[in-house]
Amino acid sequence: MGGVIIALDKLNYADKVCFVEGDDDINYLELLKDRIVSIDDNFIIANNVVYYYLRGKDNLLSKVEYQKRFLCQLFRDKSIFVIYDKDFSTETNSILLNEQVKRKSGKNSDAYFHNGYCIESILFSD
């Protein structure tokens, strides 16, 4: 139960919950956050964010809905953010999915997708 209790404690003190596709995405986001702060002290970054990975983009809407329902039963006023890859989707499909994810996430929440197949691919794109 130690892992569950630690995860619940982190959630208790976090204002924001960020869901990503894979566990590597969490590492990249943390590294990018640290790098941005080291370059620009005035850049405001939320420090009380908890990251969880959803194990891929398949069934994303169902996963977000399930996680949102679970979080609402335990905690109040948690903002949910979902960051995922465009993968092989068209721009139109990605925008449509993004709007659906935003609706499932609830108020004060948001969803973002990037154009790459994986988060690493955006580092080498325009």
C-alpha atoms as a printed R data frame, in Angstrom:
    type eleno elety resid chain resno       x      y       z
1   ATOM     1    CA   MET     A     1   0.000  0.000   0.000
2   ATOM     2    CA   GLY     A     2   3.013  2.287   0.301
3   ATOM     3    CA   GLY     A     3   2.967  3.199  -3.388
4   ATOM     4    CA   VAL     A     4  -0.747  3.958  -3.310
5   ATOM     5    CA   ILE     A     5  -0.467  6.098  -0.193
6   ATOM     6    CA   ILE     A     6   2.457  8.066  -1.632
7   ATOM     7    CA   ALA     A     7   0.553  8.656  -4.887
8   ATOM     8    CA   LEU     A     8  -2.537  9.829  -2.992
9   ATOM     9    CA   ASP     A     9  -0.423 12.127  -0.833
10  ATOM    10    CA   LYS     A    10   1.149 13.692  -3.943
11  ATOM    11    CA   LEU     A    11  -2.305 14.188  -5.419
12  ATOM    12    CA   ASN     A    12  -3.546 15.742  -2.203
13  ATOM    13    CA   TYR     A    13  -0.948 18.537  -2.356
14  ATOM    14    CA   ALA     A    14  -1.037 19.091  -6.115
15  ATOM    15    CA   ASP     A    15  -3.229 21.688  -7.788
16  ATOM    16    CA   LYS     A    16  -2.817 20.222 -11.247
17  ATOM    17    CA   VAL     A    17  -2.775 16.703 -12.632
18  ATOM    18    CA   CYS     A    18  -1.092 16.248 -15.991
19  ATOM    19    CA   PHE     A    19  -1.750 13.095 -17.996
20  ATOM    20    CA   VAL     A    20   0.664 12.118 -20.759
21  ATOM    21    CA   GLU     A    21   0.867  9.098 -23.055
22  ATOM    22    CA   GLY     A    22   4.005  7.464 -21.721
23  ATOM    23    CA   ASP     A    23   6.329  7.560 -18.735
24  ATOM    24    CA   ASP     A    24   9.174  8.945 -20.895
25  ATOM    25    CA   ASP     A    25   7.012 11.982 -21.621
26  ATOM    26    CA   ILE     A    26   7.072 12.847 -17.923
27  ATOM    27    CA   ASN     A    27  10.877 12.835 -17.913
28  ATOM    28    CA   TYR     A    28  11.012 15.075 -20.992
29  ATOM    29    CA   LEU     A    29   8.532 17.557 -19.546
30  ATOM    30    CA   GLU     A    30  10.456 17.774 -16.277
31  ATOM    31    CA   LEU     A    31  13.740 18.316 -18.143
32  ATOM    32    CA   LEU     A    32  12.175 20.997 -20.345
33  ATOM    33    CA   LYS     A    33  10.689 22.719 -17.294
34  ATOM    34    CA   ASP     A    34  14.055 22.774 -15.531
35  ATOM    35    CA   ARG     A    35  15.796 24.049 -18.669
36  ATOM    36    CA   ILE     A    36  13.302 26.875 -19.220
37  ATOM    37    CA   VAL     A    37  13.572 28.016 -15.601
38  ATOM    38    CA   SER     A    38  17.379 27.977 -15.791
39  ATOM    39    CA   ILE     A    39  17.248 30.244 -18.867
40  ATOM    40    CA   ASP     A    40  14.542 32.661 -17.735
41  ATOM    41    CA   ASP     A    41  13.952 33.322 -14.024
42  ATOM    42    CA   ASN     A    42  10.783 35.286 -14.828
43  ATOM    43    CA   PHE     A    43   9.115 32.320 -16.536
44  ATOM    44    CA   ILE     A    44   6.286 31.172 -14.292
45  ATOM    45    CA   ILE     A    45   5.889 27.421 -13.985
46  ATOM    46    CA   ALA     A    46   3.519 25.612 -11.703
47  ATOM    47    CA   ASN     A    47   5.553 23.547  -9.267
48  ATOM    48    CA   ASN     A    48   2.692 21.621  -7.735
49  ATOM    49    CA   VAL     A    49   1.920 19.391 -10.719
50  ATOM    50    CA   VAL     A    50   1.601 15.618 -10.535
51  ATOM    51    CA   TYR     A    51   2.252 13.657 -13.733
52  ATOM    52    CA   TYR     A    52   0.708 10.333 -14.660
53  ATOM    53    CA   TYR     A    53   0.940  8.405 -17.880
54  ATOM    54    CA   LEU     A    54  -2.018  6.865 -19.664
55  ATOM    55    CA   ARG     A    55  -0.121  4.118 -21.520
56  ATOM    56    CA   GLY     A    56  -0.812  5.399 -25.012
57  ATOM    57    CA   LYS     A    57  -3.355  7.384 -26.969
58  ATOM    58    CA   ASP     A    58  -5.793  4.552 -27.699
59  ATOM    59    CA   ASN     A    59  -9.133  5.026 -25.916
60  ATOM    60    CA   LEU     A    60  -7.937  8.432 -24.729
61  ATOM    61    CA   LEU     A    61 -11.449  9.764 -24.088
62  ATOM    62    CA   SER     A    62 -12.380  6.766 -21.945
63  ATOM    63    CA   LYS     A    63  -9.141  7.008 -19.985
64  ATOM    64    CA   VAL     A    64  -9.610 10.732 -19.322
65  ATOM    65    CA   GLU     A    65 -13.233 10.232 -18.295
66  ATOM    66    CA   TYR     A    66 -12.305  7.404 -15.918
67  ATOM    67    CA   GLN     A    67  -9.435  9.370 -14.340
68  ATOM    68    CA   LYS     A    68 -11.591 12.478 -13.978
69  ATOM    69    CA   ARG     A    69 -14.358 10.501 -12.263
70  ATOM    70    CA   PHE     A    70 -11.825  8.863  -9.932
71  ATOM    71    CA   LEU     A    71 -10.155 12.160  -9.021
72  ATOM    72    CA   CYS     A    72 -13.479 13.918  -8.364
73  ATOM    73    CA   GLN     A    73 -14.431 11.256  -5.835
74  ATOM    74    CA   LEU     A    74 -11.253 11.789  -3.824
75  ATOM    75    CA   PHE     A    75 -10.301 15.439  -4.328
76  ATOM    76    CA   ARG     A    76 -11.890 18.770  -5.114
77  ATOM    77    CA   ASP     A    77 -10.712 21.479  -7.474
78  ATOM    78    CA   LYS     A    78  -7.987 19.589  -9.345
79  ATOM    79    CA   SER     A    79  -7.230 20.930 -12.803
80  ATOM    80    CA   ILE     A    80  -6.539 18.242 -15.363
81  ATOM    81    CA   PHE     A    81  -4.191 18.691 -18.285
82  ATOM    82    CA   VAL     A    82  -3.713 16.121 -21.018
83  ATOM    83    CA   ILE     A    83  -0.671 16.241 -23.314
84  ATOM    84    CA   TYR     A    84  -0.470 13.762 -26.151
85  ATOM    85    CA   ASP     A    85   1.085 13.147 -29.557
86  ATOM    86    CA   LYS     A    86  -0.672 13.671 -32.843
87  ATOM    87    CA   ASP     A    87   0.660 10.280 -33.971
88  ATOM    88    CA   PHE     A    88  -0.695  9.473 -37.428
89  ATOM    89    CA   SER     A    89  -3.902 11.512 -37.056
90  ATOM    90    CA   THR     A    90  -4.836 14.291 -39.426
91  ATOM    91    CA   GLU     A    91  -4.923 17.870 -38.177
92  ATOM    92    CA   THR     A    92  -8.738 17.851 -38.308
93  ATOM    93    CA   ASN     A    93  -9.005 14.613 -36.298
94  ATOM    94    CA   SER     A    94  -6.504 15.890 -33.736
95  ATOM    95    CA   ILE     A    95  -8.430 19.137 -33.244
96  ATOM    96    CA   LEU     A    96 -11.703 17.218 -32.857
97  ATOM    97    CA   LEU     A    97 -10.170 14.814 -30.324
98  ATOM    98    CA   ASN     A    98  -8.646 17.744 -28.455
99  ATOM    99    CA   GLU     A    99 -12.047 19.426 -28.075
100 ATOM   100    CA   GLN     A   100 -13.579 16.174 -26.824
101 ATOM   101    CA   VAL     A   101 -10.766 15.682 -24.301
102 ATOM   102    CA   LYS     A   102 -11.249 19.247 -23.033
103 ATOM   103    CA   ARG     A   103 -14.970 18.611 -22.496
104 ATOM   104    CA   LYS     A   104 -14.274 15.354 -20.615
105 ATOM   105    CA   SER     A   105 -11.604 17.026 -18.458
106 ATOM   106    CA   GLY     A   106 -13.981 19.626 -17.054
107 ATOM   107    CA   LYS     A   107 -13.643 23.250 -16.047
108 ATOM   108    CA   ASN     A   108 -10.203 24.744 -15.404
109 ATOM   109    CA   SER     A   109  -8.683 21.921 -17.442
110 ATOM   110    CA   ASP     A   110  -7.101 21.761 -20.877
111 ATOM   111    CA   ALA     A   111  -5.664 19.435 -23.487
112 ATOM   112    CA   TYR     A   112  -2.692 19.866 -25.804
113 ATOM   113    CA   PHE     A   113  -1.347 17.870 -28.698
114 ATOM   114    CA   HIS     A   114   1.838 18.336 -30.641
115 ATOM   115    CA   ASN     A   115   2.420 17.502 -34.274
116 ATOM   116    CA   GLY     A   116   5.069 14.856 -33.787
117 ATOM   117    CA   TYR     A   117   4.745 11.100 -33.573
118 ATOM   118    CA   CYS     A   118   6.385 11.237 -30.162
119 ATOM   119    CA   ILE     A   119   7.517 14.018 -27.857
120 ATOM   120    CA   GLU     A   120  11.138 13.529 -28.918
121 ATOM   121    CA   SER     A   121  10.278 14.246 -32.561
122 ATOM   122    CA   ILE     A   122   9.222 17.823 -31.805
123 ATOM   123    CA   LEU     A   123  12.740 18.648 -30.662
124 ATOM   124    CA   PHE     A   124  13.961 18.214 -34.244
125 ATOM   125    CA   SER     A   125  11.057 19.876 -36.063
126 ATOM   126    CA   ASP     A   126  10.476 23.481 -37.073
